[in-house]
Amino acid sequence: KAGVTQTPRYLIKTRGQQVTLSCSPISGHRSVSWYQQTPGQGLQFLFEYFSETQRNKGNFPGRFSGRQFSNSRSEMNVSTLELGDSALYLCASSLAYPRSYRDRGGTEAFFGQGTRLTVV
Amino acid sequence: GNSVTQMEGPVTLSEEAFLTINCTYTATGYPSLFWYVQYPGEGLQLLLKATKADDKGSNKGFEATYRKETTSFHLEKGSVQVSDSAVYFCALKDTGNQFYFGTGTSLTVIP
């Protein structure tokens, strides 16, 4: 079974440009979450999509956006890039969105290798 | 709100030494707790998890027990190997699929 695939692995962009990152979850998984990892801030939650709907959003500016397609693949977009957006962007795939308090805990996340974005 | 505090690194140990990485949490509900590991150039891999109080998660010689009374989930291993060198993240998940991660602890094991 293939794992979570993120493309591209590396990107170099110039300030002010925009970028689109892609994530293909594990087959059958319908939830995709995105995280930003930086040395200073650690791992920060960006947003989560389930069944093409954004279910949850972290505390990031509106320049960060995402979407999910009917095949569960997800993209995230960052517009008007800033130097501080340089980071490793990780995608996490989960089987489902917990529908009740009772089954909240067992859903583990499988992470991709990430996309390393460098803004110059 | 939800947050995780874990032991600052880096940690350097000799092979076969005992490992403890401390992790405490704050949560509004009854979270599940996880340890993830990140090897250089890789994403995060689940190491172990525990979904309720007093549960013990274990994998590859690593163990952690969910202690509600002390709000802790400390990671332990009796005898570390060079291949255990990595960054370890403690995390909690409450409702939904959002994880709250600690800052990570870098472990280097020397032969």
Coordinates of N, CA and C in Angstrom, one line a residue:
Chain A
K1 N 0.9 -1.2 0.0 CA 0.0 0.0 0.0 C 0.9 1.2 0.0
A2 N 0.7 2.1 -1.0 CA 1.5 3.3 -1.1 C 1.2 4.2 0.1
G3 N 2.3 4.9 0.5 CA 2.1 5.9 1.6 C 1.6 7.2 1.1
V4 N 1.8 8.2 1.9 CA 1.4 9.6 1.6 C 2.4 10.2 0.7
T5 N 2.0 10.7 -0.4 CA 2.9 11.3 -1.4 C 2.8 12.8 -1.5
Q6 N 3.9 13.5 -1.3 CA 3.8 14.9 -1.4 C 4.8 15.4 -2.6
T7 N 4.3 16.3 -3.3 CA 5.1 16.8 -4.5 C 4.9 18.3 -4.5
P8 N 6.0 19.0 -4.9 CA 7.3 18.5 -5.1 C 8.0 18.3 -3.7
R9 N 9.2 17.7 -3.7 CA 9.9 17.5 -2.5 C 10.6 18.8 -2.1
Y10 N 11.1 19.6 -3.1 CA 11.8 20.8 -2.8 C 11.3 21.9 -3.8
L11 N 11.3 23.1 -3.2 CA 10.9 24.3 -4.0 C 11.6 25.5 -3.6
I12 N 12.1 26.3 -4.6 CA 12.6 27.6 -4.2 C 11.8 28.6 -5.0
K13 N 11.3 29.6 -4.2 CA 10.5 30.6 -4.8 C 11.0 32.0 -4.3
T14 N 10.6 33.0 -5.0 CA 11.0 34.4 -4.7 C 9.8 35.1 -3.9
R15 N 10.2 36.0 -3.1 CA 9.2 36.7 -2.3 C 8.2 37.3 -3.3
G16 N 6.9 37.3 -2.8 CA 5.8 37.8 -3.6 C 5.2 36.8 -4.6
Q17 N 5.9 35.7 -4.9 CA 5.3 34.7 -5.7 C 4.3 33.9 -5.0
Q18 N 3.6 33.0 -5.7 CA 2.7 32.1 -5.0 C 3.2 30.7 -5.3
V19 N 2.7 29.7 -4.5 CA 3.1 28.3 -4.7 C 2.0 27.4 -4.4
T20 N 2.0 26.3 -5.0 CA 1.0 25.2 -4.8 C 1.7 23.9 -4.5
L21 N 1.3 23.3 -3.4 CA 1.9 22.0 -2.9 C 0.8 21.0 -3.0
S22 N 1.2 19.8 -3.3 CA 0.2 18.7 -3.5 C 0.4 17.5 -2.5
C23 N -0.7 16.9 -2.2 CA -0.6 15.8 -1.3 C -1.6 14.7 -1.7
S24 N -1.1 13.5 -1.9 CA -2.0 12.4 -2.2 C -2.0 11.4 -1.0
P25 N -3.2 11.3 -0.4 CA -3.2 10.5 0.8 C -3.2 9.0 0.5
I26 N -3.1 8.2 1.6 CA -3.1 6.8 1.4 C -4.5 6.4 0.8
S27 N -4.5 5.4 0.0 CA -5.7 5.0 -0.7 C -6.7 4.6 0.3
G28 N -7.9 5.2 0.2 CA -9.0 4.9 1.1 C -9.1 6.0 2.2
H29 N -8.1 6.7 2.5 CA -8.1 7.8 3.5 C -8.8 9.0 3.0
R30 N -9.7 9.6 3.8 CA -10.5 10.7 3.3 C -10.1 12.0 4.0
S31 N -9.3 11.9 5.0 CA -8.9 13.2 5.8 C -7.5 13.5 5.5
V32 N -7.3 14.8 5.1 CA -5.9 15.3 4.9 C -5.7 16.5 5.7
S33 N -4.7 16.6 6.4 CA -4.3 17.7 7.2 C -2.9 18.2 6.8
W34 N -2.7 19.5 7.0 CA -1.4 20.2 6.6 C -0.8 20.8 7.8
Y35 N 0.5 20.7 7.9 CA 1.3 21.3 9.0 C 2.5 22.0 8.4
Q36 N 2.8 23.1 9.1 CA 4.1 23.8 8.8 C 5.1 23.5 9.9
Q37 N 6.3 23.1 9.5 CA 7.4 22.8 10.5 C 8.5 23.8 10.2
T38 N 8.8 24.6 11.3 CA 10.0 25.5 11.2 C 10.8 25.3 12.5
P39 N 12.1 25.6 12.4 CA 12.9 25.4 13.6 C 12.4 26.3 14.8
G40 N 11.9 27.5 14.5 CA 11.5 28.4 15.6 C 10.1 28.1 16.2
Q41 N 9.2 27.7 15.3 CA 7.8 27.5 15.8 C 7.4 26.0 15.9
G42 N 8.3 25.1 15.4 CA 7.9 23.7 15.5 C 6.8 23.3 14.5
L43 N 6.0 22.4 14.9 CA 4.9 21.9 14.0 C 3.6 22.7 14.3
Q44 N 3.1 23.4 13.3 CA 1.9 24.1 13.5 C 0.8 23.7 12.5
F45 N -0.4 23.5 13.0 CA -1.5 23.0 12.2 C -2.0 24.1 11.3
L46 N -2.1 23.8 10.0 CA -2.7 24.7 9.0 C -4.2 24.5 8.9
F47 N -4.5 23.4 8.3 CA -6.0 23.1 8.2 C -6.1 21.6 7.9
E48 N -7.4 21.2 8.0 CA -7.8 19.8 7.7 C -9.0 19.8 6.7
Y49 N -8.9 18.8 5.8 CA -10.0 18.6 4.9 C -10.5 17.2 5.0
F50 N -11.8 17.1 4.9 CA -12.5 15.8 4.9 C -13.6 15.9 3.9
S51 N -13.7 14.9 3.0 CA -14.8 14.9 2.0 C -14.9 16.3 1.4
E52 N -13.8 16.8 0.9 CA -13.8 18.1 0.2 C -14.2 19.3 1.0
T53 N -14.3 19.2 2.3 CA -14.8 20.3 3.1 C -13.7 20.6 4.1
Q54 N -13.4 21.9 4.3 CA -12.5 22.2 5.4 C -13.2 22.0 6.7
R55 N -12.6 21.2 7.6 CA -13.2 20.9 8.9 C -12.6 21.7 10.0
N56 N -11.4 22.1 9.8 CA -10.7 22.8 10.9 C -9.6 23.7 10.3
K57 N -9.3 24.8 11.0 CA -8.3 25.7 10.4 C -7.4 26.2 11.6
G58 N -6.1 26.3 11.4 CA -5.2 26.8 12.4 C -5.1 28.3 12.2
N59 N -4.2 28.9 13.0 CA -4.1 30.3 13.1 C -3.1 30.9 12.1
F60 N -3.4 30.8 10.8 CA -2.5 31.3 9.8 C -3.3 32.4 9.0
P61 N -2.5 33.3 8.4 CA -3.2 34.3 7.6 C -3.9 33.8 6.3
G62 N -4.7 34.6 5.8 CA -5.5 34.1 4.6 C -4.7 33.8 3.4
R63 N -3.4 34.2 3.4 CA -2.6 33.8 2.3 C -2.4 32.3 2.1
F64 N -2.7 31.6 3.2 CA -2.6 30.2 3.2 C -4.0 29.6 2.9
S65 N -4.1 28.8 1.9 CA -5.4 28.2 1.6 C -5.2 26.8 1.1
G66 N -6.3 26.1 1.1 CA -6.2 24.7 0.6 C -7.5 24.3 0.0
R67 N -7.5 23.1 -0.6 CA -8.7 22.4 -1.1 C -8.4 20.9 -1.2
Q68 N -9.6 20.2 -1.3 CA -9.5 18.8 -1.5 C -10.4 18.4 -2.6
F69 N -9.9 17.4 -3.4 CA -10.6 17.0 -4.5 C -11.5 15.7 -4.2
S70 N -12.3 15.3 -5.1 CA -13.2 14.2 -4.9 C -12.4 12.9 -4.7
N71 N -11.2 12.8 -5.2 CA -10.4 11.6 -5.0 C -9.5 11.7 -3.7
S72 N -9.8 12.7 -2.9 CA -9.2 13.0 -1.6 C -7.8 13.6 -1.7
R73 N -7.3 13.7 -2.9 CA -6.0 14.5 -3.0 C -6.2 15.9 -2.6
S74 N -5.2 16.5 -2.0 CA -5.3 17.9 -1.5 C -4.2 18.8 -2.0
E75 N -4.5 20.0 -2.1 CA -3.5 21.0 -2.5 C -3.5 22.1 -1.4
M76 N -2.4 22.7 -1.2 CA -2.4 23.9 -0.4 C -1.7 25.0 -1.2
N77 N -2.1 26.2 -1.1 CA -1.6 27.3 -1.8 C -1.2 28.4 -0.9
V78 N 0.0 29.0 -1.1 CA 0.4 30.1 -0.4 C 0.7 31.3 -1.4
S79 N 0.0 32.4 -1.2 CA 0.1 33.5 -2.1 C 1.0 34.6 -1.5
T80 N 1.5 35.4 -2.3 CA 2.4 36.5 -1.8 C 3.4 36.0 -0.8
L81 N 4.3 35.2 -1.2 CA 5.2 34.5 -0.3 C 6.1 35.5 0.4
E82 N 6.3 35.2 1.7 CA 7.3 36.0 2.5 C 8.4 35.1 2.9
L83 N 9.5 35.7 3.3 CA 10.7 34.9 3.7 C 10.4 34.0 4.9
G84 N 9.5 34.4 5.8 CA 9.1 33.6 6.9 C 8.3 32.4 6.6
D85 N 7.9 32.3 5.3 CA 7.1 31.1 4.9 C 8.0 29.9 4.6
S86 N 9.3 30.1 4.6 CA 10.3 29.1 4.4 C 10.1 28.0 5.4
A87 N 9.8 26.8 5.1 CA 9.5 25.8 6.0 C 9.4 24.4 5.3
L88 N 9.3 23.4 6.2 CA 8.9 22.1 5.7 C 7.4 21.9 5.9
Y89 N 6.7 21.7 4.8 CA 5.2 21.5 4.9 C 4.9 20.1 4.8
L90 N 4.2 19.6 5.8 CA 3.9 18.2 6.0 C 2.4 18.0 5.8
C91 N 2.1 16.9 5.1 CA 0.7 16.5 4.9 C 0.5 15.2 5.7
A92 N -0.7 15.1 6.3 CA -1.0 14.0 7.1 C -2.3 13.4 6.6
S93 N -2.3 12.1 6.5 CA -3.5 11.4 6.0 C -4.1 10.5 7.1
S94 N -5.4 10.6 7.2 CA -6.1 9.8 8.2 C -7.3 9.1 7.6
L95 N -7.7 8.0 8.1 CA -8.7 7.2 7.5 C -10.1 8.0 7.5
A96 N -10.4 8.6 8.6 CA -11.7 9.2 8.7 C -11.7 10.4 9.6
Y97 N -12.8 11.1 9.7 CA -12.9 12.2 10.6 C -13.8 11.6 11.8
P98 N -13.3 11.7 13.0 CA -14.0 11.1 14.1 C -15.4 11.7 14.3
R99 N -16.4 10.9 14.2 CA -17.8 11.5 14.2 C -18.3 11.6 15.6
S100 N -17.6 10.9 16.6 CA -18.1 11.0 17.9 C -17.0 11.0 18.9
Y101 N -17.3 11.5 20.1 CA -16.3 11.5 21.2 C -15.7 10.1 21.4
R102 N -16.5 9.1 21.2 CA -16.1 7.8 21.6 C -14.9 7.3 20.6
D103 N -15.0 7.6 19.4 CA -14.0 7.2 18.5 C -13.0 8.2 18.1
R104 N -12.8 9.2 18.9 CA -11.9 10.3 18.6 C -10.5 9.9 18.6
G105 N -10.1 9.0 19.4 CA -8.7 8.8 19.8 C -7.9 7.9 18.9
G106 N -8.6 6.9 18.3 CA -7.8 5.9 17.6 C -7.3 6.3 16.3
T107 N -7.8 7.3 15.7 CA -7.4 7.7 14.4 C -6.0 8.3 14.3
E108 N -5.1 7.5 13.9 CA -3.7 8.0 13.8 C -3.5 8.6 12.4
A109 N -2.5 9.4 12.3 CA -2.2 10.1 11.1 C -0.9 9.6 10.5
F110 N -0.9 9.5 9.2 CA 0.3 9.0 8.5 C 0.9 10.2 7.7
F111 N 2.1 10.5 7.9 CA 2.7 11.7 7.3 C 3.5 11.4 6.1
G112 N 3.5 12.4 5.1 CA 4.3 12.3 4.0 C 5.7 12.8 4.4
Q113 N 6.6 12.8 3.4 CA 8.0 13.2 3.6 C 8.1 14.7 3.6
G114 N 7.1 15.4 3.1 CA 7.1 16.9 3.2 C 7.6 17.5 1.9
T115 N 7.3 18.8 1.8 CA 7.8 19.7 0.8 C 8.6 20.7 1.5
R116 N 9.9 20.8 1.1 CA 10.8 21.8 1.6 C 10.7 23.1 0.8
L117 N 10.1 24.1 1.3 CA 9.9 25.4 0.6 C 10.9 26.4 1.1
T118 N 11.7 27.0 0.2 CA 12.6 28.0 0.5 C 12.2 29.3 -0.3
V119 N 12.0 30.3 0.5 CA 11.6 31.6 -0.1 C 12.8 32.6 -0.1
V120 N 13.2 33.1 -1.2 CA 14.4 33.9 -1.3 C 14.1 35.3 -1.7
Chain B
G1 N -6.9 25.6 26.7 CA -6.7 25.0 25.4 C -5.8 23.8 25.5
N2 N -5.4 23.3 24.3 CA -4.5 22.1 24.3 C -3.1 22.5 24.0
S3 N -2.2 21.9 24.7 CA -0.8 22.1 24.5 C 0.1 21.0 25.0
V4 N 1.3 20.9 24.5 CA 2.2 19.8 24.9 C 3.6 20.5 25.2
T5 N 4.1 20.1 26.3 CA 5.5 20.6 26.7 C 6.4 19.4 26.8
Q6 N 7.5 19.4 26.0 CA 8.4 18.3 26.1 C 9.8 18.8 26.4
M7 N 10.6 17.8 26.9 CA 11.9 18.1 27.4 C 12.8 18.7 26.2
E8 N 13.5 19.7 26.6 CA 14.4 20.4 25.7 C 15.5 19.5 25.4
G9 N 16.0 19.5 24.1 CA 17.2 18.8 23.8 C 18.3 19.7 23.5
P10 N 19.3 19.3 22.8 CA 19.5 17.9 22.4 C 19.9 16.9 23.5
V11 N 19.6 15.7 23.3 CA 20.1 14.6 24.2 C 21.1 13.7 23.5
T12 N 22.2 13.5 24.2 CA 23.2 12.7 23.6 C 23.5 11.5 24.6
L13 N 23.4 10.3 24.1 CA 23.5 9.1 25.0 C 24.5 8.1 24.3
S14 N 25.1 7.3 25.1 CA 25.9 6.2 24.6 C 25.0 5.1 24.3
E15 N 25.4 4.3 23.4 CA 24.7 3.1 23.0 C 24.4 2.2 24.3
E16 N 23.2 1.6 24.4 CA 22.8 0.8 25.5 C 22.4 1.6 26.7
A17 N 22.5 2.9 26.7 CA 22.0 3.7 27.8 C 20.5 3.7 27.9
F18 N 20.0 4.2 29.1 CA 18.5 4.3 29.3 C 18.1 5.7 28.8
L19 N 16.9 5.7 28.2 CA 16.4 6.9 27.6 C 15.1 7.3 28.3
T20 N 15.0 8.5 28.7 CA 13.7 9.1 29.1 C 13.6 10.5 28.5
I21 N 12.5 10.7 27.8 CA 12.1 12.0 27.3 C 10.8 12.4 27.9
N22 N 10.8 13.5 28.7 CA 9.6 13.9 29.4 C 8.6 14.7 28.5
C23 N 7.4 14.4 28.8 CA 6.3 15.1 28.1 C 5.1 15.3 29.0
T24 N 4.7 16.5 29.1 CA 3.4 16.8 29.8 C 2.5 17.5 28.9
Y25 N 1.2 17.5 29.3 CA 0.2 18.1 28.4 C -0.8 18.9 29.2
T26 N -1.5 19.7 28.4 CA -2.7 20.4 28.9 C -3.8 20.2 27.9
A27 N -4.9 19.8 28.4 CA -6.0 19.5 27.5 C -7.3 19.8 28.1
T28 N -8.3 20.3 27.3 CA -9.6 20.6 27.8 C -10.5 19.4 27.9
G29 N -10.2 18.4 27.2 CA -11.0 17.2 27.2 C -10.2 16.0 27.7
Y30 N -10.5 14.9 27.0 CA -9.8 13.6 27.3 C -9.0 13.2 26.1
P31 N -7.8 13.7 25.9 CA -7.1 13.4 24.6 C -6.5 12.0 24.5
S32 N -6.2 11.7 23.3 CA -5.3 10.6 23.0 C -3.9 11.2 22.9
L33 N -2.9 10.4 23.3 CA -1.5 10.8 23.3 C -0.6 10.0 22.4
F34 N 0.3 10.6 21.8 CA 1.2 10.0 20.8 C 2.6 10.4 20.9
W35 N 3.5 9.5 20.5 CA 4.9 9.8 20.2 C 5.1 9.5 18.7
Y36 N 5.7 10.6 18.1 CA 6.1 10.4 16.7 C 7.6 10.6 16.6
V37 N 8.2 10.0 15.6 CA 9.7 10.1 15.4 C 9.9 10.6 14.0
Q38 N 10.9 11.5 13.9 CA 11.3 12.0 12.6 C 12.8 11.8 12.4
Y39 N 13.1 11.0 11.3 CA 14.5 10.8 10.9 C 14.9 11.9 9.9
P40 N 16.2 12.1 9.8 CA 16.6 13.2 8.9 C 16.0 13.1 7.5
G41 N 15.5 14.2 7.0 CA 14.9 14.3 5.7 C 13.6 13.5 5.5
E42 N 13.0 13.1 6.6 CA 11.8 12.3 6.5 C 10.6 13.0 7.1
G43 N 9.4 12.5 6.9 CA 8.2 13.0 7.6 C 8.2 12.3 9.0
L44 N 7.0 12.4 9.6 CA 6.9 11.9 11.0 C 6.3 10.4 10.9
Q45 N 6.8 9.6 11.7 CA 6.3 8.2 11.8 C 5.8 8.0 13.2
L46 N 4.6 7.3 13.3 CA 4.1 7.0 14.6 C 4.9 6.0 15.3
L47 N 5.3 6.3 16.5 CA 6.1 5.4 17.3 C 5.2 4.6 18.2
L48 N 4.3 5.3 19.0 CA 3.3 4.6 19.8 C 2.2 5.5 20.2
K49 N 1.2 5.0 20.8 CA 0.0 5.8 21.2 C -0.7 5.2 22.4
A50 N -1.5 6.0 23.1 CA -2.3 5.6 24.1 C -3.6 6.4 24.1
T51 N -4.7 5.8 24.2 CA -6.0 6.5 24.0 C -6.7 6.8 25.3
K52 N -6.3 6.2 26.4 CA -7.0 6.6 27.7 C -6.1 6.4 28.8
A53 N -6.5 7.0 30.0 CA -5.6 7.0 31.2 C -5.2 5.6 31.5
D54 N -4.0 5.5 32.0 CA -3.3 4.2 32.4 C -3.0 3.3 31.2
D55 N -3.3 3.6 30.0 CA -2.9 2.8 28.9 C -1.4 2.9 28.7
K56 N -0.8 1.9 28.3 CA 0.7 1.9 28.0 C 0.8 1.6 26.5
G57 N 1.5 2.5 25.8 CA 1.8 2.3 24.4 C 3.2 1.8 24.3
S58 N 3.5 0.8 23.4 CA 4.8 0.3 23.3 C 5.1 -0.1 21.8
N59 N 6.4 0.0 21.4 CA 6.8 -0.3 20.1 C 8.3 -0.2 20.0
K60 N 8.9 -1.2 19.4 CA 10.4 -1.3 19.2 C 11.2 -1.0 20.4
G61 N 10.7 -1.4 21.6 CA 11.4 -1.3 22.8 C 11.1 0.0 23.5
F62 N 10.4 0.9 22.9 CA 9.9 2.2 23.5 C 8.6 2.0 24.2
E63 N 8.5 2.7 25.3 CA 7.2 2.6 26.1 C 6.8 4.0 26.6
A64 N 5.5 4.2 26.8 CA 5.0 5.4 27.4 C 3.7 5.1 28.0
T65 N 3.5 5.6 29.2 CA 2.2 5.4 30.0 C 1.5 6.7 30.1
Y66 N 0.2 6.6 29.8 CA -0.7 7.8 29.9 C -1.1 8.0 31.4
R67 N -0.5 9.0 32.0 CA -0.7 9.3 33.4 C -1.6 10.6 33.5
K68 N -2.9 10.3 33.8 CA -3.8 11.5 33.9 C -3.5 12.3 35.1
E69 N -3.2 11.7 36.2 CA -3.0 12.4 37.5 C -1.8 13.4 37.4
T70 N -0.8 13.1 36.6 CA 0.3 14.0 36.4 C 0.3 14.6 35.0
T71 N -0.7 14.4 34.2 CA -0.8 14.8 32.8 C 0.5 14.7 32.1
S72 N 1.0 13.4 32.1 CA 2.3 13.1 31.5 C 2.2 11.9 30.6
F73 N 3.2 11.8 29.7 CA 3.3 10.7 28.8 C 4.8 10.6 28.4
H74 N 5.6 10.2 29.4 CA 7.0 10.2 29.2 C 7.5 9.0 28.4
L75 N 8.4 9.2 27.5 CA 8.9 8.2 26.6 C 10.1 7.5 27.2
E76 N 10.2 6.2 27.2 CA 11.3 5.5 27.8 C 11.8 4.4 26.9
K77 N 13.1 4.1 27.0 CA 13.6 2.9 26.3 C 14.8 2.4 27.2
G78 N 14.8 1.1 27.4 CA 15.8 0.6 28.3 C 17.3 0.6 27.8
S79 N 17.4 0.5 26.5 CA 18.7 0.3 25.9 C 18.7 0.9 24.5
V80 N 19.2 2.1 24.3 CA 19.1 2.8 23.0 C 20.2 2.3 22.1
Q81 N 19.9 2.4 20.8 CA 20.9 2.0 19.7 C 21.2 3.2 18.9
V82 N 22.3 3.1 18.1 CA 22.6 4.2 17.2 C 21.5 4.5 16.3
S83 N 20.8 3.5 15.8 CA 19.7 3.7 14.9 C 18.5 4.4 15.5
D84 N 18.5 4.7 16.8 CA 17.4 5.4 17.4 C 17.6 6.9 17.3
S85 N 18.7 7.3 16.8 CA 19.0 8.8 16.7 C 18.0 9.4 15.7
A86 N 17.3 10.4 16.2 CA 16.2 11.0 15.5 C 15.7 12.1 16.4
V87 N 14.6 12.8 15.9 CA 13.9 13.8 16.7 C 12.6 13.2 17.1
Y88 N 12.2 13.3 18.3 CA 11.0 12.7 18.9 C 10.0 13.7 19.3
F89 N 8.8 13.6 18.9 CA 7.7 14.5 19.1 C 6.6 13.9 19.9
C90 N 6.2 14.5 21.0 CA 5.1 14.1 21.8 C 3.9 14.9 21.2
A91 N 2.7 14.3 21.2 CA 1.6 15.0 20.6 C 0.3 14.5 21.3
L92 N -0.7 15.4 21.2 CA -2.0 15.0 21.7 C -3.1 15.3 20.6
K93 N -4.1 14.5 20.7 CA -5.2 14.7 19.8 C -6.5 14.7 20.6
D94 N -7.3 15.7 20.4 CA -8.6 15.7 21.2 C -9.7 15.3 20.2
T95 N -10.6 16.2 19.9 CA -11.6 15.9 18.9 C -11.0 16.2 17.5
G96 N -11.7 15.7 16.5 CA -11.2 15.9 15.1 C -9.8 15.2 14.9
N97 N -9.1 15.7 13.9 CA -7.9 15.1 13.6 C -6.7 16.0 13.8
Q98 N -6.9 17.1 14.5 CA -5.8 18.1 14.7 C -4.9 17.6 15.8
F99 N -3.6 17.5 15.5 CA -2.6 17.2 16.5 C -2.0 18.4 17.1
Y100 N -1.7 18.4 18.3 CA -0.9 19.4 19.0 C 0.4 18.8 19.4
F101 N 1.5 19.3 18.8 CA 2.8 18.8 19.0 C 3.7 19.5 20.0
G102 N 4.6 18.8 20.6 CA 5.6 19.5 21.4 C 6.7 20.0 20.5
T103 N 7.7 20.6 21.0 CA 8.7 21.2 20.2 C 9.7 20.2 19.6
G104 N 9.7 19.0 20.1 CA 10.6 18.0 19.6 C 11.9 17.9 20.4
T105 N 12.4 16.7 20.6 CA 13.6 16.4 21.3 C 14.6 15.6 20.4
S106 N 15.7 16.2 20.1 CA 16.7 15.6 19.3 C 17.5 14.6 20.1
L107 N 17.6 13.4 19.6 CA 18.4 12.4 20.3 C 19.5 11.9 19.4
T108 N 20.7 11.9 19.9 CA 21.9 11.3 19.2 C 22.5 10.2 20.1
V109 N 22.6 9.1 19.5 CA 23.2 7.9 20.3 C 24.6 7.6 19.6
I110 N 25.6 7.7 20.5 CA 26.9 7.4 20.0 C 27.4 6.0 20.4
P111 N 28.2 5.4 19.5 CA 28.6 4.0 19.7 C 29.6 4.0 20.9

